[in-house]
Amino acid sequence: MKLTRRGFIASALAAGSVRALPPIVSKVGGRRILTLVYDKSLGMMRAVEKIVP
C-alpha cells in the first residue's frame, strides 16, 4: 500500500479519534449508526460511526 502524506494524516486522526471517542460516547448515550464510505485520500473503504440521540 502506498501511503501518502495526506493519507497518513487522515489515518492518524482516525486512530486518535478512536481513542478519544469511547469516553464521550458512554456519557452521551444514544444509538450508533455505522456506515462504510470510500475514502479517496486513503484509497480504501473506512467505517464512519454516527451517534444519534
CSV table of C-alpha atoms in Angstrom, one decimal:
chain,number,residue,atom,x,y,z
A,1,MET,CA,0.0,0.0,0.0
A,2,LYS,CA,1.4,3.4,-1.0
A,3,LEU,CA,0.8,5.8,1.9
A,4,THR,CA,0.9,9.5,1.0
A,5,ARG,CA,1.3,12.3,3.5
A,6,ARG,CA,-2.4,13.1,3.2
A,7,GLY,CA,-3.3,9.5,3.8
A,8,PHE,CA,-1.0,9.3,6.8
A,9,ILE,CA,-2.5,12.4,8.4
A,10,ALA,CA,-6.1,11.0,7.8
A,11,SER,CA,-5.3,7.6,9.3
A,12,ALA,CA,-3.5,9.3,12.3
A,13,LEU,CA,-6.5,11.4,13.0
A,14,ALA,CA,-8.9,8.4,12.7
A,15,ALA,CA,-6.7,6.5,15.2
A,16,GLY,CA,-6.7,9.4,17.6
A,17,SER,CA,-10.5,9.8,17.4
A,18,VAL,CA,-10.9,6.1,18.2
A,19,ARG,CA,-9.1,6.6,21.5
A,20,ALA,CA,-10.9,9.8,22.4
A,21,LEU,CA,-14.4,8.8,21.4
A,22,PRO,CA,-15.4,6.0,23.7
A,23,PRO,CA,-15.4,8.0,27.0
A,24,ILE,CA,-17.5,10.7,25.3
A,25,VAL,CA,-20.0,8.1,23.8
A,26,SER,CA,-20.5,6.4,27.2
A,27,LYS,CA,-21.6,9.7,28.7
A,28,VAL,CA,-23.9,10.9,25.9
A,29,GLY,CA,-25.7,7.7,25.1
A,30,GLY,CA,-27.9,7.3,22.0
A,31,ARG,CA,-27.9,5.0,19.1
A,32,ARG,CA,-24.9,4.3,17.0
A,33,ILE,CA,-25.1,4.1,13.2
A,34,LEU,CA,-22.1,2.5,11.4
A,35,THR,CA,-21.6,3.2,7.7
A,36,LEU,CA,-18.9,2.3,5.3
A,37,VAL,CA,-17.6,5.1,3.0
A,38,TYR,CA,-14.9,5.1,0.3
A,39,ASP,CA,-12.1,7.5,1.3
A,40,LYS,CA,-10.3,8.7,-1.8
A,41,SER,CA,-7.3,10.0,0.1
A,42,LEU,CA,-6.7,6.6,1.6
A,43,GLY,CA,-7.8,4.7,-1.5
A,44,MET,CA,-10.0,2.3,0.5
A,45,MET,CA,-13.1,1.9,2.5
A,46,ARG,CA,-13.4,3.1,6.1
A,47,ALA,CA,-16.0,3.0,8.8
A,48,VAL,CA,-17.8,6.1,10.0
A,49,GLU,CA,-19.8,5.9,13.2
A,50,LYS,CA,-22.5,8.5,14.0
A,51,ILE,CA,-24.3,8.9,17.3
A,52,VAL,CA,-28.0,9.6,17.0
A,53,PRO,CA,-29.9,10.7,20.1
